[in-house]
Short mmCIF file of C-alpha atoms in Angstrom, two decimals:
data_model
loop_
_atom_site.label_atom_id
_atom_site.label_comp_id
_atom_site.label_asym_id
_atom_site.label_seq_id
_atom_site.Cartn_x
_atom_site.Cartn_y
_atom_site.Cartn_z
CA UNK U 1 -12.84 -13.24 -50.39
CA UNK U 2 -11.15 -14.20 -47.26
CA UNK U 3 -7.88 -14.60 -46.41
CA UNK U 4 -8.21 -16.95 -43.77
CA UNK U 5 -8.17 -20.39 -45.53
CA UNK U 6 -10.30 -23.30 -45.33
CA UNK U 7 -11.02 -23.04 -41.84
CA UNK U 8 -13.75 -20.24 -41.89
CA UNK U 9 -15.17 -21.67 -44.89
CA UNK U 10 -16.20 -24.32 -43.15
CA UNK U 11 -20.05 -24.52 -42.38
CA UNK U 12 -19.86 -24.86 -38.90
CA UNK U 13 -18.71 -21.31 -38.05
CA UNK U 14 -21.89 -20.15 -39.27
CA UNK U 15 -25.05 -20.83 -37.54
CA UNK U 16 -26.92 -23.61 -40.27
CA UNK U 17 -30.26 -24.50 -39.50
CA UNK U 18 -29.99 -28.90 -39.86
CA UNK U 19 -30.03 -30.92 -36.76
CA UNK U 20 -31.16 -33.74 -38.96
CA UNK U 21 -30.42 -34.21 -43.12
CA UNK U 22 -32.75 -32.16 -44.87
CA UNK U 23 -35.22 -34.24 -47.22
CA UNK U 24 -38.63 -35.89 -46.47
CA UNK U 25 -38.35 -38.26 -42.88
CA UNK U 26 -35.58 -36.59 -42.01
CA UNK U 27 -33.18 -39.00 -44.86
CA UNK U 28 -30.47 -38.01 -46.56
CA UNK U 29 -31.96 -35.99 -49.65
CA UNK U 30 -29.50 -37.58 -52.35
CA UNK U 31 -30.81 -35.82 -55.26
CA UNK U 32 -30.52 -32.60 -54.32
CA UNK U 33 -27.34 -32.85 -52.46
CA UNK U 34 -25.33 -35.37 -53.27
CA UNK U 35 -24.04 -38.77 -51.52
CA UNK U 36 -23.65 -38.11 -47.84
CA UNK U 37 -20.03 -37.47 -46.68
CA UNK U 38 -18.61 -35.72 -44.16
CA UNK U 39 -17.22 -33.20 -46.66
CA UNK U 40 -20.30 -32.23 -48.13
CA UNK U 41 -21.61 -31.94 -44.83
CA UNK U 42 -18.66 -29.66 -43.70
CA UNK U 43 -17.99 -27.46 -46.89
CA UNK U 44 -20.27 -25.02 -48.68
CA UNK U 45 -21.02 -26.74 -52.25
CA UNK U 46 -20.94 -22.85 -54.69
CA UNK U 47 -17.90 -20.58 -53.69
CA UNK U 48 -20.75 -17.79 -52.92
CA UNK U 49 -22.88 -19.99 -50.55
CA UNK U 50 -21.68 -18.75 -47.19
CA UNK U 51 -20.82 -15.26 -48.45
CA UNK U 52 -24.23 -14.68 -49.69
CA UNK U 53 -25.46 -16.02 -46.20
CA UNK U 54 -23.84 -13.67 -44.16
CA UNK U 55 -23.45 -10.60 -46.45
CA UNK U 56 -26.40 -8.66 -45.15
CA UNK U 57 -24.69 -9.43 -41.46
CA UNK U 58 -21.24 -8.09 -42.70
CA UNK U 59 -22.36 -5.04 -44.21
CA UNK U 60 -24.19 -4.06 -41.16
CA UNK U 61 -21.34 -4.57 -38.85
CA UNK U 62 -18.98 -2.40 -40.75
CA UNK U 63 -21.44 0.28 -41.10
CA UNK U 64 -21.57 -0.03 -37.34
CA UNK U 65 -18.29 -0.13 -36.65
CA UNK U 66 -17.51 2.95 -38.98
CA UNK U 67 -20.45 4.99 -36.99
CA UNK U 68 -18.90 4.03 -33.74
CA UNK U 69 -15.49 5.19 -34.66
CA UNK U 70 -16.49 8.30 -36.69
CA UNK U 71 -19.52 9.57 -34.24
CA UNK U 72 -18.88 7.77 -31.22
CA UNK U 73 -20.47 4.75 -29.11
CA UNK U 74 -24.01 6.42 -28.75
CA UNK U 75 -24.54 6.43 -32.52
CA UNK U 76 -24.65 3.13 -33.02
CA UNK U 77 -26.12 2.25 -29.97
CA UNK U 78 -29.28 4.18 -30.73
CA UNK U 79 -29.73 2.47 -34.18
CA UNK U 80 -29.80 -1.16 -32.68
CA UNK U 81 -31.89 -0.18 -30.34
CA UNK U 82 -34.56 1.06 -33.16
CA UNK U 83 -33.79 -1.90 -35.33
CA UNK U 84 -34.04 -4.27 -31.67
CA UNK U 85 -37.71 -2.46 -31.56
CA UNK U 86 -38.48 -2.66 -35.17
CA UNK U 87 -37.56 -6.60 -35.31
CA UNK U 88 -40.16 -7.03 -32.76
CA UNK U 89 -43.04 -6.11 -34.76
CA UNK U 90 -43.61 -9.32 -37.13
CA UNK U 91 -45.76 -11.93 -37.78
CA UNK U 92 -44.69 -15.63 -36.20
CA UNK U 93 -42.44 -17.22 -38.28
CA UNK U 94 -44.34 -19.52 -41.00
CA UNK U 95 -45.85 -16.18 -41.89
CA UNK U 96 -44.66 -13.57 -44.30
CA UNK U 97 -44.27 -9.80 -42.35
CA UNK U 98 -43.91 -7.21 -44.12
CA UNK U 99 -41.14 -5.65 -42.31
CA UNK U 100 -42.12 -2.15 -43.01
CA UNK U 101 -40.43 -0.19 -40.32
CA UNK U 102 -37.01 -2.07 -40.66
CA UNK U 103 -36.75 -1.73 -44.14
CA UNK U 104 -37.78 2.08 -43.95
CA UNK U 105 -34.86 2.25 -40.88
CA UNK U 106 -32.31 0.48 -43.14
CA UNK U 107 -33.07 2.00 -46.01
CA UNK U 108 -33.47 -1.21 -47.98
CA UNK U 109 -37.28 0.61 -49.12
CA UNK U 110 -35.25 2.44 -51.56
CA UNK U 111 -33.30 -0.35 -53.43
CA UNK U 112 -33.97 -3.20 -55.24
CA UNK U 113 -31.69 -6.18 -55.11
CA UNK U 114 -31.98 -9.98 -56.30
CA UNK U 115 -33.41 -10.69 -52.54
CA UNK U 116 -36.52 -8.69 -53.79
CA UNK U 117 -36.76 -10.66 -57.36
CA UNK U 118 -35.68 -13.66 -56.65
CA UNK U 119 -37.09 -16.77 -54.47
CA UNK U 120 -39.93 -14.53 -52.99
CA UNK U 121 -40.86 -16.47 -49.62
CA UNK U 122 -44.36 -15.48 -49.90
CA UNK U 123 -44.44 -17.79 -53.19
CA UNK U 124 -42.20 -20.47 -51.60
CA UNK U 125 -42.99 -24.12 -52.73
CA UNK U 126 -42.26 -25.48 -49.16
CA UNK U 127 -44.36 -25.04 -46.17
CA UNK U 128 -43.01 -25.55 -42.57
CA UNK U 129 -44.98 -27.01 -40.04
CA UNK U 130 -45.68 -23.90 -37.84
CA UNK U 131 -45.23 -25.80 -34.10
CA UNK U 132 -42.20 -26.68 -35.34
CA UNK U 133 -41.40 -23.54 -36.81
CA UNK U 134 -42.13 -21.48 -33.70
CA UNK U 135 -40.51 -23.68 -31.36
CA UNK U 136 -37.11 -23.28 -33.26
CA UNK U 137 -37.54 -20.28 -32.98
CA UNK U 138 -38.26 -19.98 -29.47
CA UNK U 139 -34.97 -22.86 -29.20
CA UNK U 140 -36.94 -24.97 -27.30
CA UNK U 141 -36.68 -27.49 -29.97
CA UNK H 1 -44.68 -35.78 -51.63
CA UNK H 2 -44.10 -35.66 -47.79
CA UNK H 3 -43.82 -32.23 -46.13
CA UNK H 4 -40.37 -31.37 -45.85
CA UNK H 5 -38.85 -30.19 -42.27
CA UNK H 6 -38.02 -26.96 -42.61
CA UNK H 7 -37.17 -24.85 -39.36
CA UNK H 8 -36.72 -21.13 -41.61
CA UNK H 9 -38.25 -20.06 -43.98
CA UNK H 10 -35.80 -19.85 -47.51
CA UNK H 11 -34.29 -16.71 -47.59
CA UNK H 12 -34.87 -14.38 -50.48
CA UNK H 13 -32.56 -14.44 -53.47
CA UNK H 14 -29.85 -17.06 -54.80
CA UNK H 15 -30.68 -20.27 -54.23
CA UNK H 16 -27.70 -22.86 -53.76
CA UNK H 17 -29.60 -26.40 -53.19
CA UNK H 18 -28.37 -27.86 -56.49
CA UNK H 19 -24.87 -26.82 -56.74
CA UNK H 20 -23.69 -29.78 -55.31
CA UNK H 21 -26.19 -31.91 -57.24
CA UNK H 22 -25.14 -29.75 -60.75
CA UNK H 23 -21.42 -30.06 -59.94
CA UNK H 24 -21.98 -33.82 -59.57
CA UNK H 25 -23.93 -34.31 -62.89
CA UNK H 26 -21.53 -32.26 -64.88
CA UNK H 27 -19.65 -35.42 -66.75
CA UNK H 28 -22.75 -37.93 -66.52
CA UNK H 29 -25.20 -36.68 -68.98
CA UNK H 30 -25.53 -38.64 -72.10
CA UNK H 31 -23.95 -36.07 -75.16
CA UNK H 32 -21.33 -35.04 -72.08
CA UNK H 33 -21.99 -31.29 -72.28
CA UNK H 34 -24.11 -29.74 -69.65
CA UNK H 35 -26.29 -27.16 -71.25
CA UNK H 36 -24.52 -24.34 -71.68
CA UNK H 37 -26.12 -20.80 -71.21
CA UNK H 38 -26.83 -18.34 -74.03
CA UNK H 39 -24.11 -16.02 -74.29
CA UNK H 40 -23.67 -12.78 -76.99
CA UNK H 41 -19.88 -13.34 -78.18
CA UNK H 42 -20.39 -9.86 -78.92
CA UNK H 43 -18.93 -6.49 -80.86
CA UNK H 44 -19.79 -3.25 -78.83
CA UNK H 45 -18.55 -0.09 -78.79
CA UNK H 46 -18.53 3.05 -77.47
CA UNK H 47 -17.01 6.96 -78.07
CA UNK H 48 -17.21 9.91 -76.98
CA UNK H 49 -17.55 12.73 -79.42
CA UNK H 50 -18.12 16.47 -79.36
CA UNK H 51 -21.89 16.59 -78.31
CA UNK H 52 -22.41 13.32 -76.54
CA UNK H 53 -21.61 9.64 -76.59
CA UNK H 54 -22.53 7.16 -79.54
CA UNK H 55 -22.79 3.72 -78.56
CA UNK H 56 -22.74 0.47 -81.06
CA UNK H 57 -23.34 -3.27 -81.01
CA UNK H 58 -23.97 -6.04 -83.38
CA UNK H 59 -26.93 -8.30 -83.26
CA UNK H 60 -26.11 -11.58 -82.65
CA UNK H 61 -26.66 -14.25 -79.96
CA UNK H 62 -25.20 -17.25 -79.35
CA UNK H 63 -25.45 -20.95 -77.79
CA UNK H 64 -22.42 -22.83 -77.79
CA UNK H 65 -21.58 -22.88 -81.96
CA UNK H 66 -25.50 -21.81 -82.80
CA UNK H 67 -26.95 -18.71 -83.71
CA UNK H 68 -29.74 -18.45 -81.19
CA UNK H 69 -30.96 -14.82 -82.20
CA UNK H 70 -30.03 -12.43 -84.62
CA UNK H 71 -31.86 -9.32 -83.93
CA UNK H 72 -30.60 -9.60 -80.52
CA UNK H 73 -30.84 -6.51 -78.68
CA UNK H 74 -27.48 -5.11 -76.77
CA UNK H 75 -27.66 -1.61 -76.00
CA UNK H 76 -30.07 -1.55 -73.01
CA UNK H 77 -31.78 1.36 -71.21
CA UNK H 78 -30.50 2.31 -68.33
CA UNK H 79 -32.44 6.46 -67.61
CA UNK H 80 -33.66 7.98 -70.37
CA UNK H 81 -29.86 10.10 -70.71
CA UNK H 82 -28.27 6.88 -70.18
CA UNK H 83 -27.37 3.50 -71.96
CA UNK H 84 -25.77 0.73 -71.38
CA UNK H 85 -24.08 -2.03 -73.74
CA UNK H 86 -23.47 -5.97 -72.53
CA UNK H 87 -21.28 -8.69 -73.55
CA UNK H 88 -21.33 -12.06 -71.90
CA UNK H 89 -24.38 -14.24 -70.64
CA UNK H 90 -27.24 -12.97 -72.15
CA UNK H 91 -29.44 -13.60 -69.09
CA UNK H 92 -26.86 -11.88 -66.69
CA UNK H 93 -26.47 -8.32 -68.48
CA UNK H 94 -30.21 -8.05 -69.16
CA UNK H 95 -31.32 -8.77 -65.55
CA UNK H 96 -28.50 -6.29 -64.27
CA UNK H 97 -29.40 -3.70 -66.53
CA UNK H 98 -32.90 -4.31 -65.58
CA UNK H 99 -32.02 -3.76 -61.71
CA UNK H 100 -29.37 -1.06 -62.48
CA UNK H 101 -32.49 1.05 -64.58
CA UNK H 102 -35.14 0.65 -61.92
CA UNK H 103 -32.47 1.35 -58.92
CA UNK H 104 -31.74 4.76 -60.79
CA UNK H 105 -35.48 5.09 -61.57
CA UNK H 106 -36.24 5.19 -57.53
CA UNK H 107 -33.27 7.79 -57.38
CA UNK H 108 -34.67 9.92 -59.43
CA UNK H 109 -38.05 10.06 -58.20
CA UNK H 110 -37.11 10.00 -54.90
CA UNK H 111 -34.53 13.01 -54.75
CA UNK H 112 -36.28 14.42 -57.88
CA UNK H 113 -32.86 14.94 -59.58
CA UNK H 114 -31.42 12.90 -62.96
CA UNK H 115 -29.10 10.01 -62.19
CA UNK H 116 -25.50 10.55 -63.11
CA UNK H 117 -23.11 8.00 -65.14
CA UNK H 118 -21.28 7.62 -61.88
CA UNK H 119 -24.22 6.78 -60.05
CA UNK H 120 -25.29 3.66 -62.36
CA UNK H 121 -21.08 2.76 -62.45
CA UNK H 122 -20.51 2.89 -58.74
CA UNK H 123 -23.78 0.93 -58.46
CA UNK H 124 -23.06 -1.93 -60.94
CA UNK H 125 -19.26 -2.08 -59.19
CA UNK H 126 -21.05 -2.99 -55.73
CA UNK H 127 -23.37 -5.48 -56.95
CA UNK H 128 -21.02 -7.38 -59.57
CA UNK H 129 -17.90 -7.17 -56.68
CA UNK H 130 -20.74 -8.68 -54.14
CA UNK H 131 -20.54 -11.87 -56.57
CA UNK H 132 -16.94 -12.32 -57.40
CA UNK H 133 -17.43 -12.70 -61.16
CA UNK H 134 -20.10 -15.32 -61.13
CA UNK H 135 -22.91 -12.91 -62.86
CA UNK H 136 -20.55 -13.13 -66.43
CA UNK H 137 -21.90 -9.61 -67.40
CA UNK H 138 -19.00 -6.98 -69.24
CA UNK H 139 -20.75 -3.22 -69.34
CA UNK H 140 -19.64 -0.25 -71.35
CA UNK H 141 -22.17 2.33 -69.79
CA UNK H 142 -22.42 6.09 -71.82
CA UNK H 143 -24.38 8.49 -71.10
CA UNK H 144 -24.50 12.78 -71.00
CA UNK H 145 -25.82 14.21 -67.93
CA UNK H 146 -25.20 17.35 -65.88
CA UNK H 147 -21.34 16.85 -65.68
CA UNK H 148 -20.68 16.24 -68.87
CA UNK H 149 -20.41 12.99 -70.96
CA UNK H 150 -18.65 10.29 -70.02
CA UNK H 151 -18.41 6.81 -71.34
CA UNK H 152 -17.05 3.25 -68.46
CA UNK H 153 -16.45 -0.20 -69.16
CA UNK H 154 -17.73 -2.13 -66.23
CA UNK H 155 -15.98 -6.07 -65.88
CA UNK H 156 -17.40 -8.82 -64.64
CA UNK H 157 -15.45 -8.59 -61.43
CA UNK H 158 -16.69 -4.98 -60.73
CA UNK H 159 -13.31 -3.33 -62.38
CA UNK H 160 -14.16 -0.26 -63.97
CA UNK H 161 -12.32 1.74 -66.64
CA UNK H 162 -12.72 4.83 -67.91
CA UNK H 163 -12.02 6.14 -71.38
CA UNK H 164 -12.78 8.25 -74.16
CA UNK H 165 -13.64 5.22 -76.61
CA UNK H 166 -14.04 1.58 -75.68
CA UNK H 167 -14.80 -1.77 -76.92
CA UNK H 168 -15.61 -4.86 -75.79
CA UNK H 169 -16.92 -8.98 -76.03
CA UNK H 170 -15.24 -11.35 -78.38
CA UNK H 171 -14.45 -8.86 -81.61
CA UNK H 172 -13.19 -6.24 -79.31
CA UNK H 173 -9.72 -6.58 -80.72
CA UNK H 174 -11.20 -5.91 -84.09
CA UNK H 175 -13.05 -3.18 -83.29
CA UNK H 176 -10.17 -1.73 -81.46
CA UNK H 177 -8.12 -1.45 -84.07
CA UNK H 178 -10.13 0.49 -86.19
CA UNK H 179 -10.78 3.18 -82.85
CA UNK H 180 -7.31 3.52 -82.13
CA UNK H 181 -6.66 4.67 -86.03
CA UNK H 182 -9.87 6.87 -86.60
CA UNK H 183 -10.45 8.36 -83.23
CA UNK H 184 -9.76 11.73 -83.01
CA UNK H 185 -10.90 14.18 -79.69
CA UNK H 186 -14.25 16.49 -80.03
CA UNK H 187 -15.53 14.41 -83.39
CA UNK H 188 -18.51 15.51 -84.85
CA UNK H 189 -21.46 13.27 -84.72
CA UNK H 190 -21.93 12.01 -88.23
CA UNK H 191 -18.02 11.02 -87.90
CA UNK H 192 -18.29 9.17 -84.64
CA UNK H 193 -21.55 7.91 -85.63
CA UNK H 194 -19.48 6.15 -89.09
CA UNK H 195 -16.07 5.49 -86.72
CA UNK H 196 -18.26 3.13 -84.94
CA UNK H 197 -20.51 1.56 -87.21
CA UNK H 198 -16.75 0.70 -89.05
CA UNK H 199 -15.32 -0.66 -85.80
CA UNK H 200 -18.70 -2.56 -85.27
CA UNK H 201 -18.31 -4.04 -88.88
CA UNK H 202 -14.81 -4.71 -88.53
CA UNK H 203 -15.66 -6.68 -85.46
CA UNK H 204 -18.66 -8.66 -87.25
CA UNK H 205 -15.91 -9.68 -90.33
CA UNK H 206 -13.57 -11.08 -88.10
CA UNK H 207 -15.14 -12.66 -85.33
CA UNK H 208 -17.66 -15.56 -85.23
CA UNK H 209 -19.38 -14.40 -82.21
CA UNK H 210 -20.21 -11.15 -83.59
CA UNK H 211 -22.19 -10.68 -86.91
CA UNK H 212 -26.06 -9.83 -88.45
CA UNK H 213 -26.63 -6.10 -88.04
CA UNK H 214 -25.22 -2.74 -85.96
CA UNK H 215 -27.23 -0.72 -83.69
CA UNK H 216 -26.30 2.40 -82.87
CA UNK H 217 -27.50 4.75 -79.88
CA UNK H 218 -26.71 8.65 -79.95
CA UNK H 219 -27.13 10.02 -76.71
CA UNK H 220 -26.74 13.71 -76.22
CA UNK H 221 -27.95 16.74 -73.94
CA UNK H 222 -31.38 17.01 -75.61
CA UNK H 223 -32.10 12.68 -75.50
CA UNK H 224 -31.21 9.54 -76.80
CA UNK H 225 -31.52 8.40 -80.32
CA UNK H 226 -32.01 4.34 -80.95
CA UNK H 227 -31.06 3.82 -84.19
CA UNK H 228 -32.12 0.10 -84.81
CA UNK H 229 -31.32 -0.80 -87.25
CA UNK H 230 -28.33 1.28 -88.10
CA UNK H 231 -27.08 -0.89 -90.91
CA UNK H 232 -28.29 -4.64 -91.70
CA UNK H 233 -26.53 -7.48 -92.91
CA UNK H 234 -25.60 -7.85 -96.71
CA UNK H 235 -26.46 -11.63 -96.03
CA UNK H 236 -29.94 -11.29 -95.55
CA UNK H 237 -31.90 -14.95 -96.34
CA UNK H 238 -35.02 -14.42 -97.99
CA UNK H 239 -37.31 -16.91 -96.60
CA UNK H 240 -40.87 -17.32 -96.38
CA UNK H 241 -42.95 -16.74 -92.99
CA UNK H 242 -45.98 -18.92 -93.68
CA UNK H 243 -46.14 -22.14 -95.24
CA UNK H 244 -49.52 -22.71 -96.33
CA UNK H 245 -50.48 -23.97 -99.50
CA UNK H 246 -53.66 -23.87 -101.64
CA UNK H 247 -55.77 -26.83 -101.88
CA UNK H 248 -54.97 -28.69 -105.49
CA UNK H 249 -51.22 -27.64 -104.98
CA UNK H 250 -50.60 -31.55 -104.73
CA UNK H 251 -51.82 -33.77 -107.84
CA UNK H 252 -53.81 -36.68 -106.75
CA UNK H 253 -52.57 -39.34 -108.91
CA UNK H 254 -55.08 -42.44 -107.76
CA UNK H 255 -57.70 -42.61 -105.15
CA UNK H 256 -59.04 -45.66 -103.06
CA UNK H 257 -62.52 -45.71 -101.23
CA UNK H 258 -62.89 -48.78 -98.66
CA UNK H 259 -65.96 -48.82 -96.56
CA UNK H 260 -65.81 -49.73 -92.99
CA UNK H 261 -68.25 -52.39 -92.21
CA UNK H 262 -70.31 -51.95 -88.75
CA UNK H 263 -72.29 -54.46 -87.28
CA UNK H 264 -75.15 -53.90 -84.83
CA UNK H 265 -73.78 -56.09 -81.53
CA UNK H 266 -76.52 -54.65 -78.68
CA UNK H 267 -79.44 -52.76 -78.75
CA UNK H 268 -81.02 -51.21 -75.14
CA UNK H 269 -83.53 -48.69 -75.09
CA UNK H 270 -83.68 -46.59 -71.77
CA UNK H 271 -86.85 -44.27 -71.16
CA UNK H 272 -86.39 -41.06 -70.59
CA UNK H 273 -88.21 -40.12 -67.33
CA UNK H 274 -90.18 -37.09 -68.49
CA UNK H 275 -92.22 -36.43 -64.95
#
């Protein structure tokens, strides 16, 4: 998977969404993950966690970076600047968007994956509180 | 229970929230075996003959050292000029198979053409490389279309093989054996249709996984041909469905009558108000 060792495993080097434990009143939620140490809070718990995170991320960046070697910098260019505009056209974030135009830009219309059958956010047995929601998003929180 | 404080909403597919918890729990349960999933220990096999491709499987599922099924079904649908059979978790080569058929199905209506065998292969090799072996699904994937007819094995690490016959899942040796000595090239269909209902059997006698009856699924230019099934099991039990059984079927040998005493304790009367 990689051959970089331990260190990019590690969950810092990706973006994780936690300033506090997650579980009800902000405590350590032992059931679902374990006693707190500062291993489980550093390394992924499956081997597929953090490749499955950023997989969609990866893919796109080698496609990119084959189109800018093969066709040039403007190719590339052009399609984040339709995805850029494309992104922009959703609902605020405790909503569910539809994402029509990116999906039709990526392509992702035309194929079905686990992502479409699997833990379908619309039916999702959590609810976030949307000021909270919105202001993360916004990073003023 | 109190809202949780979630920033994101969960993204879509695999869930990993109770790996940790799962990993920890996997020597504390009382009996010491985590469940274990249901997996097909499996005979299948596949050649390619003159015509086409004829593709075999036994019947039988298992859990752990149970029989959970025994007119399990194996050879899936993938397009209607292409079939696929699985070996391993149960759950994991059904819900491939499922994704692989409706991926093709889009294809096809989309660019109006039918799918190839290459198509569904190169397509199952992406998704089972994506994640590393963990979906425990082995594939041998025939089918005749426009090129000709060509029969892949598909492993659970996305390794892909390509041969004129094939066998796979826990009597594959078995089954083997009897290919390698009966295969010939450009077989006629009745033959390759008996090669691998013998390799099939073969594979049932020796192996515990394997066993019950053989499917078998002909798939040529002009369609597919589902033969389930092809041959059942000599050890058939014979037992009943319903259990029901006619009143007077038991002899009453004495009978006792006690009466159960009530006493009046209160008495109100409430009128009805009939206004």
């Amino acid at each position: 998977m990689n051959s970089r060792g331990l260190r990019s495993q590690l969950k810092d080097s990706v973006p994780v969404a936690g300033l506090c434990p997650q579980g009800a009143y902000g405590l350590q939620d032992s059931l679902r993950s374990g006693f707190s140490s500062v291993k489980n809070e550093l390394l992924p718990s499956h081997p597929l966690e953090l490749s499955e995170k950023n997989f969609q991320l990866n893919q796109d960046k080698m496609n990119m970076s084959t189109l800018r070697n093969i066709q040039g910098l403007h190719a590339p260019l052009k399609l984040q600047m339709e995805y850029r505009a494309a992104r922009q056209i959703q609902r605020l974030p405790f909503l569910q968007s539809s994402n029509l135009a990116l999906d039709t830009l990526k392509g992702s219309d035309d194929v079905i994956g686990f992502e479409d059958i699997l833990n379908d956010p619309a039916q999702s047995e959590v609810m976030g509180e949307p000021h909270m929601m919105v202001e993360y998003k916004l990073g003023l929180l | 229970m109190a809202l949780s404080n979630i920033l994101e909403t969960p993204a879509a597919g695999f869930n990993f929230d109770n790996a940790a918890r799962n990993a920890s729990l996997e020597g504390r349960l009382e009996g010491g075996q985590t469940p274990k999933p249901l997996k097909t220990g499996t005979t299948i096999a596949g050649v390619v003959f003159k015509d086409g491709v004829v593709l075999g499987a036994d019947t039988r599922a298992t859990s752990g050292e149970v029989v959970a099924d025994k007119m399990c079904a194996k050879i899936h649908y993938i397009a209607p000029n292409i079939y696929c059979c699985g070996a391993g978790t149960a759950a994991d080569t059904e819900k491939t198979t499922d994704l692989l058929a409706s991926n093709l199905a889009i294809f096809s209506l989309n660019s109006g053409r039918n799918p190839r065998v290459v198509m569904a292969v190169n397509i199952l090799q992406d998704m089972l490389y994506r994640y590393h072996g963990q979906i425990g699904a082995n594939l041998i994937l025939g089918g005749a279309d426009c090129t000709g007819n060509h029969l892949y094995s598909v492993g659970p690490y996305g390794s892909v093989n390509k041969v004129p016959y094939l066998t796979m899942g826990s009597g594959d040796l078995a089954a083997l054996g009897i290919l390698e000595d009966g295969f010939r090239p450009d077989l006629e269909l009745e033959k390759a249709k008996e090669l691998v209902r013998l390799a099939i059997h073969a594979g049932i006698m020796s192996d515990l996984g394997s066993g019950n009856n053989v499917d078998i699924c002909v798939i040529t230019k002009e369609g597919a041909d589902y033969i389930r099934p092809y041959q059942e099991s000599e050890y058939k039990d014979d037992r009943k469905m319903k259990y029901r059984y006619r009143p007077g079927t038991t002899p009453v040998l004495t009978e006792k009558i006690v009466p159960l005493k009530l006493e009046v304790v209160q008495e109100t009367v409430q009128q009805m108000d009939t206004a």
